[in-house]
Coordinates of C-alpha atoms in Angstrom, one line a residue:
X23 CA 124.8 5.0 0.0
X24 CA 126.9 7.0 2.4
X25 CA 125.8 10.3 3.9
X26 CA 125.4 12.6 1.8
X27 CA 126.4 16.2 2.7
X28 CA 123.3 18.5 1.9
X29 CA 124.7 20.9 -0.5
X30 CA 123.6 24.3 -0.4
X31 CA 126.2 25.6 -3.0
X32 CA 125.4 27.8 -5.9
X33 CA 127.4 25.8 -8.3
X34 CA 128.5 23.7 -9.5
X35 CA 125.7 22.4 -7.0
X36 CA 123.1 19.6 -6.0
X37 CA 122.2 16.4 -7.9
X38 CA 119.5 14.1 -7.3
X39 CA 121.0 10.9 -5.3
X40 CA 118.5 8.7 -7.5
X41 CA 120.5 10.2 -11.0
X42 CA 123.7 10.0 -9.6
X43 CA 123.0 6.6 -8.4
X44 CA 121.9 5.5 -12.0
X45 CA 125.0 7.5 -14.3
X46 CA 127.1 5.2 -12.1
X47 CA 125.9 2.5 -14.7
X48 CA 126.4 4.1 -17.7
X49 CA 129.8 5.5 -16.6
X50 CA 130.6 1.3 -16.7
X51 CA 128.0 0.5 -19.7
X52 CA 125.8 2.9 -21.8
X53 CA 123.0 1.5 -24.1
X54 CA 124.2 -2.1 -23.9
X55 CA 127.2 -0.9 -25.9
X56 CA 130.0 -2.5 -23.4
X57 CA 131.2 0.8 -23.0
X58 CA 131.2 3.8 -20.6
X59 CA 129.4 7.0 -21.8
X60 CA 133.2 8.7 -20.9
X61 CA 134.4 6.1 -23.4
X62 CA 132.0 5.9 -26.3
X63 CA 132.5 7.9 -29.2
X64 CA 130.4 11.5 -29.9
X65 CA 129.0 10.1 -33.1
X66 CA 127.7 6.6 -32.4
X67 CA 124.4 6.0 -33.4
X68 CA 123.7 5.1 -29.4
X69 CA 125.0 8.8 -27.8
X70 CA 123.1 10.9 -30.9
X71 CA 119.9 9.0 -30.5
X72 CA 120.8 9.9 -26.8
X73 CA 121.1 13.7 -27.7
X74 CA 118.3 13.6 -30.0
X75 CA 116.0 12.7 -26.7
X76 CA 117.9 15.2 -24.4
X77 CA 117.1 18.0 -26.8
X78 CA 113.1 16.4 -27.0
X79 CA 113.1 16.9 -23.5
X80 CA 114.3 19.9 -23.3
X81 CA 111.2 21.0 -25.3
X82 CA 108.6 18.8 -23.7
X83 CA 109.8 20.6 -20.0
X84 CA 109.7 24.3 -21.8
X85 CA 107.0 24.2 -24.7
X86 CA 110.0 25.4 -27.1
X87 CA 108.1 25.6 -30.4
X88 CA 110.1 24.8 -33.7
X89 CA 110.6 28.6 -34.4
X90 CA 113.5 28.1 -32.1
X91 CA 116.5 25.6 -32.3
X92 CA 118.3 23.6 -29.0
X93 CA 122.1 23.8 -29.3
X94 CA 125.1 22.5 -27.2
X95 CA 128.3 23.6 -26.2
X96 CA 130.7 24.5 -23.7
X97 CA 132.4 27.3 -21.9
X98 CA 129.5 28.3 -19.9
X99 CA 127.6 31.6 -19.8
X100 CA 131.5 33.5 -19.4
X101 CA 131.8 32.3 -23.4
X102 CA 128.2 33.1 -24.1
X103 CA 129.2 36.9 -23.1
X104 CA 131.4 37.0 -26.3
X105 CA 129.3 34.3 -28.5
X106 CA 125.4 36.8 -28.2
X107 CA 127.7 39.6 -29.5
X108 CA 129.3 38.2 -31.9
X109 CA 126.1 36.4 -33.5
X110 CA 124.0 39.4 -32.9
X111 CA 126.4 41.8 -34.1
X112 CA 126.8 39.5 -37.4
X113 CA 122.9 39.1 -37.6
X114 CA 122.9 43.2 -37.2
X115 CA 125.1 43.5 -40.0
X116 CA 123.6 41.4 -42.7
X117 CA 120.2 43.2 -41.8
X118 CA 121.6 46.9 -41.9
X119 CA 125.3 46.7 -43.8
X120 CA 125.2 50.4 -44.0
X121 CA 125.7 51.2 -40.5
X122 CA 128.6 52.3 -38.7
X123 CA 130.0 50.5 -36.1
X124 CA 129.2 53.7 -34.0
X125 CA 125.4 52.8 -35.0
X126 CA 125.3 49.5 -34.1
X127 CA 123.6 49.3 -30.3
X128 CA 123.8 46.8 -27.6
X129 CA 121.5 47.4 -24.8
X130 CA 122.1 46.1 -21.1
X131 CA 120.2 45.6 -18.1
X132 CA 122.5 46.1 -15.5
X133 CA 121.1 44.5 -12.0
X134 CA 124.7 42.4 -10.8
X135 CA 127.6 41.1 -11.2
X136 CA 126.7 39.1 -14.1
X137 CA 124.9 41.3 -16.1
X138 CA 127.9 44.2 -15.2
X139 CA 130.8 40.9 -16.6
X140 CA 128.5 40.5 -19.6
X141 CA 128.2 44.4 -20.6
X142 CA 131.9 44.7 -19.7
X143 CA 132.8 42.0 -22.6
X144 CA 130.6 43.6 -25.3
X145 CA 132.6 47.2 -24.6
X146 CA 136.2 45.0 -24.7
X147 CA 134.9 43.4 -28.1
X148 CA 134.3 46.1 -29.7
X149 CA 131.9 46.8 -33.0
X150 CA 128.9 48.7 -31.5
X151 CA 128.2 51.1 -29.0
X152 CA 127.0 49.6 -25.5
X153 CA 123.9 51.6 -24.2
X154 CA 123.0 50.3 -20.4
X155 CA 119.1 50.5 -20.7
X156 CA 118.9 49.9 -16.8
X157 CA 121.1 50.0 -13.8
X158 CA 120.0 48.8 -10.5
X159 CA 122.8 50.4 -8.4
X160 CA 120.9 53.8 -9.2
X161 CA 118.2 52.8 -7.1
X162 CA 120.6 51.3 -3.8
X163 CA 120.9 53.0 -1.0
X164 CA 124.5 53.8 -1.5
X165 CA 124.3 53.7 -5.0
X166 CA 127.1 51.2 -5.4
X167 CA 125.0 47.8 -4.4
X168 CA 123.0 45.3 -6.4
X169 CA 120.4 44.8 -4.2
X170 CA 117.4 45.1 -6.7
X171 CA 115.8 45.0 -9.6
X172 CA 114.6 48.6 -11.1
X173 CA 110.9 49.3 -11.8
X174 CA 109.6 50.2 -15.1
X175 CA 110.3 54.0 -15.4
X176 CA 113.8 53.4 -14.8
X177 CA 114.7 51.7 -18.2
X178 CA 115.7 53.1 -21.6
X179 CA 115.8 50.8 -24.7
X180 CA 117.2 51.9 -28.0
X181 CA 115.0 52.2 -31.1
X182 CA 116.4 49.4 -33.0
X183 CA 119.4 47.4 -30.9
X184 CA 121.3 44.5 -32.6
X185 CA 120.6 42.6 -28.8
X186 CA 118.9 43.6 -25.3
X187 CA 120.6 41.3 -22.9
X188 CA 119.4 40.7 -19.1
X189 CA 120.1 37.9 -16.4
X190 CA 117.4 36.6 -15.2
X191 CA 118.8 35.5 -11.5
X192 CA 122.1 37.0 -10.3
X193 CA 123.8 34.4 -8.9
X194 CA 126.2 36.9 -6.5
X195 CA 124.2 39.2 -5.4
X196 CA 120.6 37.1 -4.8
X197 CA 118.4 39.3 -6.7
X198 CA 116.0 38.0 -9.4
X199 CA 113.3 39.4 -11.8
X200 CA 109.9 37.9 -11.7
X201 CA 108.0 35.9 -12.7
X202 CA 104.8 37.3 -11.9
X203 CA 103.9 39.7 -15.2
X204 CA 102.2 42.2 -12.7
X205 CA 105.0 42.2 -10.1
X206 CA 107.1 45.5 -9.9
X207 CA 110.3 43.4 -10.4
X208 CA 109.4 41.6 -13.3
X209 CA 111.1 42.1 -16.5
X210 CA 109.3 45.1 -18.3
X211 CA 108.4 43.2 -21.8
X212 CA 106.0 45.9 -22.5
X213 CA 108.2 48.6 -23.2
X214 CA 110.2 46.4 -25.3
X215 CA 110.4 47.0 -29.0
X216 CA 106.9 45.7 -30.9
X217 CA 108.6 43.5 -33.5
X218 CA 108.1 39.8 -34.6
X219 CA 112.0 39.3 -34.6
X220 CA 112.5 40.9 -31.0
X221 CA 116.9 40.9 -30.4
X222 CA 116.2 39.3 -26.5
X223 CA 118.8 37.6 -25.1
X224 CA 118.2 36.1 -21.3
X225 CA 120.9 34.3 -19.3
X226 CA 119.0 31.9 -17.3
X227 CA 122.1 30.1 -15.8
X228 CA 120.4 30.1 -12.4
X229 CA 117.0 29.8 -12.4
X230 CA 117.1 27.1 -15.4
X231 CA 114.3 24.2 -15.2
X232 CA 112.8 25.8 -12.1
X233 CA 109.9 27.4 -13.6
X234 CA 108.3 28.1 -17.2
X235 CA 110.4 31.2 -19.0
X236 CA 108.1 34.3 -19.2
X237 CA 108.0 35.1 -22.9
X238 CA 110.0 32.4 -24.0
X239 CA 109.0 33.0 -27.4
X240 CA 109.6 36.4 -27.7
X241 CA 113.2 36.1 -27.0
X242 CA 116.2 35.9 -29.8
X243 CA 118.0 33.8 -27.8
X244 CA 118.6 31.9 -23.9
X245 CA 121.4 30.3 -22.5
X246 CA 122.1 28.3 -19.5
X247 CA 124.8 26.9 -18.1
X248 CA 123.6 23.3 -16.8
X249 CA 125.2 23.1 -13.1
X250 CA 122.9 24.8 -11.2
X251 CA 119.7 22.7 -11.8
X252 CA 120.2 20.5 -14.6
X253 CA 123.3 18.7 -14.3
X254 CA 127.2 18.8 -13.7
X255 CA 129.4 21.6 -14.9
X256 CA 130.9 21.6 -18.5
X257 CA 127.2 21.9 -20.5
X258 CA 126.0 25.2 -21.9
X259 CA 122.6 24.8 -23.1
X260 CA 121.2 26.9 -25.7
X261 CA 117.7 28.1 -27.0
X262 CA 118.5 29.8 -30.4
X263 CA 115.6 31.2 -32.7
X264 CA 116.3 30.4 -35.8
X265 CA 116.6 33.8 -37.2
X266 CA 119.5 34.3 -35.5
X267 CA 121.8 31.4 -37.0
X268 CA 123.3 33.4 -39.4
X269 CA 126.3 33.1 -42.0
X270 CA 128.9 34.9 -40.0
X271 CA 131.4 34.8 -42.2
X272 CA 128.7 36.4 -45.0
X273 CA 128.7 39.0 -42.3
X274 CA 132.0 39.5 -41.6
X275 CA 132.6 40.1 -45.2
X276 CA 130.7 43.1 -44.8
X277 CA 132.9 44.2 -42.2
X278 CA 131.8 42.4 -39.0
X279 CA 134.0 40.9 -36.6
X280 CA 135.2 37.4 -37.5
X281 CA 133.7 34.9 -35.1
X282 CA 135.3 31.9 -34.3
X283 CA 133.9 28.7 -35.8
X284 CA 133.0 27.2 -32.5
X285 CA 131.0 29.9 -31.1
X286 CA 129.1 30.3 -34.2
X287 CA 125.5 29.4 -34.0
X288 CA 125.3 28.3 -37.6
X289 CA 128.2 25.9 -36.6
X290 CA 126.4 24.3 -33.6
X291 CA 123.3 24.0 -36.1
X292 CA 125.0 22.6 -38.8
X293 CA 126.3 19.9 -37.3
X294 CA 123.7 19.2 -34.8
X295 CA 126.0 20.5 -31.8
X296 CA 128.9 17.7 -32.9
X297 CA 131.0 19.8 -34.7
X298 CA 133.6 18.8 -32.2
X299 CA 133.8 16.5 -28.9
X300 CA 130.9 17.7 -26.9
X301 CA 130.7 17.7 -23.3
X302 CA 129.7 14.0 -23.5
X303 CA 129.3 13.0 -19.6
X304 CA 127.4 16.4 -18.9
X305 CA 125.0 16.0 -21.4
X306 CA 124.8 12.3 -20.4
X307 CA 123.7 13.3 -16.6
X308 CA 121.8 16.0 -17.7
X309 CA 119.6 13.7 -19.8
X310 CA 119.0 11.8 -16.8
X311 CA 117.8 14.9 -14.7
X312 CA 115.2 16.0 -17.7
X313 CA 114.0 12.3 -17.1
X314 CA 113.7 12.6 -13.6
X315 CA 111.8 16.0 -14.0
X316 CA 109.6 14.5 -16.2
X317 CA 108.4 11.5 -14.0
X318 CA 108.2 14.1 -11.1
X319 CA 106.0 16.2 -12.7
X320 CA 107.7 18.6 -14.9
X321 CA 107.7 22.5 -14.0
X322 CA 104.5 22.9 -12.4
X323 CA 106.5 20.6 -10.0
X324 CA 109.2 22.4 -10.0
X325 CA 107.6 25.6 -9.6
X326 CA 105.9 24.9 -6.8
X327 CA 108.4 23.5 -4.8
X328 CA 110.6 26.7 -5.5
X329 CA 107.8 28.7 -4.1
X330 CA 107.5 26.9 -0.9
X331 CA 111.2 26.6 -0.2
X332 CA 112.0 29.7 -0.9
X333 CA 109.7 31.3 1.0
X334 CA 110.3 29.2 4.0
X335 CA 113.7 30.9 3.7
X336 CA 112.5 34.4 3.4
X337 CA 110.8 34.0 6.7
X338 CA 113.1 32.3 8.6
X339 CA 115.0 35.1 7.5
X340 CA 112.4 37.9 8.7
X341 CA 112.3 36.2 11.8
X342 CA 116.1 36.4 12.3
X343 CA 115.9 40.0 11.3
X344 CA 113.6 40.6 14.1
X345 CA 115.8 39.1 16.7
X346 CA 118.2 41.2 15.1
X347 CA 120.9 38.1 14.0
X348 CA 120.4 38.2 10.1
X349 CA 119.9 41.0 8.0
X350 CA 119.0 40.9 4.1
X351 CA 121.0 42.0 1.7
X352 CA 118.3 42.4 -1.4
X353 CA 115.3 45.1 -1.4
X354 CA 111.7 43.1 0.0
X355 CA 110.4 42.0 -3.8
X356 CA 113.4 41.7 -5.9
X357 CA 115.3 38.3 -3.6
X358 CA 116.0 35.4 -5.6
X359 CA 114.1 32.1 -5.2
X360 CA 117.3 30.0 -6.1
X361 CA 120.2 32.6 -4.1
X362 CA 119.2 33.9 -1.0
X363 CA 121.7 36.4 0.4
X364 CA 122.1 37.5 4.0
X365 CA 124.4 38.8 6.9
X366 CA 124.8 37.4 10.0
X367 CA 125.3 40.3 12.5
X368 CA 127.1 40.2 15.6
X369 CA 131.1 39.8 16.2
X370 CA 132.4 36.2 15.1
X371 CA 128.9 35.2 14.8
X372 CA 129.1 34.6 10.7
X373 CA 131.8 32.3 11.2
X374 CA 130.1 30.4 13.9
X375 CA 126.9 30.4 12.2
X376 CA 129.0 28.2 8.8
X377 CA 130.9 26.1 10.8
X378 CA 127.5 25.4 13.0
X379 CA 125.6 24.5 9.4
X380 CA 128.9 22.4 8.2
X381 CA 128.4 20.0 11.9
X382 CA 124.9 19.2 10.9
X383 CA 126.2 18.3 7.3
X384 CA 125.5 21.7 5.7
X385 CA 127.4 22.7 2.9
X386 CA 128.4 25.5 0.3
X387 CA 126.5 28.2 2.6
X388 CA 129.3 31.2 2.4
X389 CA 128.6 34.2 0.4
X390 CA 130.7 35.0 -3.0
X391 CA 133.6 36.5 -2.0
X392 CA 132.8 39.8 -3.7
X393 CA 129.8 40.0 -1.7
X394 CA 130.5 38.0 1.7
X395 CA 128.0 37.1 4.6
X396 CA 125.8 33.8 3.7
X397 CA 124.2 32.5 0.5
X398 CA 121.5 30.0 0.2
X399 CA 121.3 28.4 -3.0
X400 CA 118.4 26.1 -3.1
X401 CA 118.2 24.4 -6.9
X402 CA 116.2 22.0 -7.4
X403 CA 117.8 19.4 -6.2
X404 CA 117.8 20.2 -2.6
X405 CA 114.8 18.7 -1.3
X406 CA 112.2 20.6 0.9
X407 CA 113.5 18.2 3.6
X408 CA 116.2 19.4 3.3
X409 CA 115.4 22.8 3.3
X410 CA 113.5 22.4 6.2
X411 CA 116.5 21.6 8.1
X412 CA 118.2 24.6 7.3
X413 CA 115.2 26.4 8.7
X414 CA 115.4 25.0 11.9
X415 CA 119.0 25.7 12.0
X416 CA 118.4 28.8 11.1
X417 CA 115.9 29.4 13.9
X418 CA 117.5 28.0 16.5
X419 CA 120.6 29.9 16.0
X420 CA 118.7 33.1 15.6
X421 CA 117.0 32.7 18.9
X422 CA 120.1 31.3 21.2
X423 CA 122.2 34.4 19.9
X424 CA 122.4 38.3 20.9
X425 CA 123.7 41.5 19.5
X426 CA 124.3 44.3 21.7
X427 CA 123.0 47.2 20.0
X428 CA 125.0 50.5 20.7

């Protein structure tokens, strides 16, 4: 192969050279079938059996017990915004038909720019009253950042919401909750509701198939979108108990918003994600990747490598905050393992230190535009070689540079 540009990018991002290498033969023949997986059709017996086994995998990686269905669609977690109200809200109704719209709650947790876009869509829908159960920028310095994720005092849930939404990793703005139940960033599950059919709903877009999912069980429903550690973009993966495929037009005949047949649930279910033309090549690679997790080791794998990688960034990062070159831009305890966020100080020096990384074959390292300085998105695709490169980048550019302090 060529070189290959090390691709720090936070997605669509990094795909293991071995997968790629391989869905170059099943772009020309998949299965035997003489055709290309972007030819074949959706409903051969050759790309269900296909689906069937990406779905399998899906649970092997996850322990997803049967209390909970796999779906498949598009749009990404931007259409997931709309589709957890609208399926909630049409669960809600059909459980308590006598409530006003008024009394209908959604509850946020409000720690970035994702989690802000997702509580922004359920106000524009409509049909319920938005509560935010936590906002992070409370607990900023100035009040205005997303730079962490709120300890348990600072949340207030509703007695009986139709959903609790949260993101698990905010892509933007590097901050993540943890994994560690004990950790003061970790999502507060004990002051959740006691009830068998908890209304969860986790966006795990980011931090997908990089470690187990606390509480998976508990949770009504998780999404991800699939190019950030699982494969290329067009793929939204979903993890649906199966309480909450409802008949949504049962529910909108009780006066709940209609919801449009391809972001129903009961839709995807129905016809076992093939009510239309999936996002055949996505879920194609994507089942390549789940196999290639698999062989490697599945998330104990995964999880460990996260772990190191990530905290060989956080210290190269300590260290260049010492020389007084990078500065953090997420509280100590609440950084992300996959987006780590930073500043380079020093006039010019940002713009040197990217077009430094992009010489030595570094790519995708600029900061969202809403956010700026640098971000480090290390999925699990980027090896620890890899990584490890960075670092030393990273080191030596801390220690040749110098900012006067006034």
């Amino acid at each position: 192969m060529e070189s290959r540009a090390i691709n720090f990018g936070a997605g669509p991002s990094a795909l293991p050279a071995s997968v790629l290498q391989e869905a170059t033969k099943g772009l020309l023949n998949f299965k035997g079938t003489g055709m290309g997986i972007a030819e074949i059709s959706h409903r051969s017996k050759e790309f269900t059996a296909y689906l069937q086994s990406v779905e399998q995998n899906i649970r092997k990686l996850l322990d997803i017990q049967p209390t909970h269905s796999i779906l498949f669609t598009q749009g990404g977690g931007s259409a997931q915004f709309s589709a957890v109200v609208l399926n909630m809200l049409a669960r809600h109704r059909l459980l308590h038909p006598q409530l006003t719209d008024e009394d209908r709650v959604l509850d946020y947790v409000v720690t970035g720019s994702w989690s802000k876009k997702a509580a922004e869509e359920a106000r524009r829908m409509g049909g319920s009253t938005v509560n935010i159960a936590a906002d992070s920028r409370k607990y900023s310095k100035d009040q205005k950042s997303f730079d962490n994720i709120p300890t348990a005092d600072a949340y207030s849930f509703s007695n009986d919401p139709a959903l609790i939404y949260y993101c698990a990793n905010e892509t933007v703005d590097g901050v993540e909750f943890s994994a560690e139940e004990n950790s003061p960033a970790s999502f507060p599950f004990q002051l959740l509701p006691r009830n068998a059919l908890l209304p969860l709903v986790g966006d795990y877009s980011s931090s997908f198939m990089s470690r187990p999912i606390p509480h998976l069980s508990d949770h009504a429903i998780i999404y991800a979108g699939a190019q950030k550690n699982v494969g290329p973009a067009g793929l939204t993966i979903l993890i649906v108990r199966n309480d909450c495929i409802v008949d949504v037009d049962a529910a909108a005949r009780l006066g709940a918003i209609p919801v449009p047949i391809c972001l129903s649930y009961k839709t995807l279910a129905d016809h076992n994600s093939l009510y239309n033309t999936p996002p055949v090549l996505s879920i194609y690679i994507t089942g390549l990747v789940l196999e290639y997790m698999l062989q490697l080791g599945g998330l104990d794998y995964y999880a460990g490598l996260t772990n190191r990688k990530s905290k060989k960034v956080y210290d190269v990062l300590k260290y260049g905050e010492n020389k007084g070159i990078f500065k953090g831009k997420v509280k100590e305890g609440s950084g992300s393992q996959m987006n780590i966020v930073f500043d380079v100080l020093g006039e010019g020096l940002l713009a040197k230190f990217i077009a430094g990384a992009e010489e030595r074959g570094m790519k995708g390292l600029k900061g969202h535009r809403s956010v700026g300085g640098i971000r480090v998105s290390i999925y699990n695709a980027v090896t620890e070689e890899e990584t490890d490169l960075l670092i030393s980048y990273m080191e030596q550019f801390a220690g040749q540079h110098k900012v006067d302090k006034e």
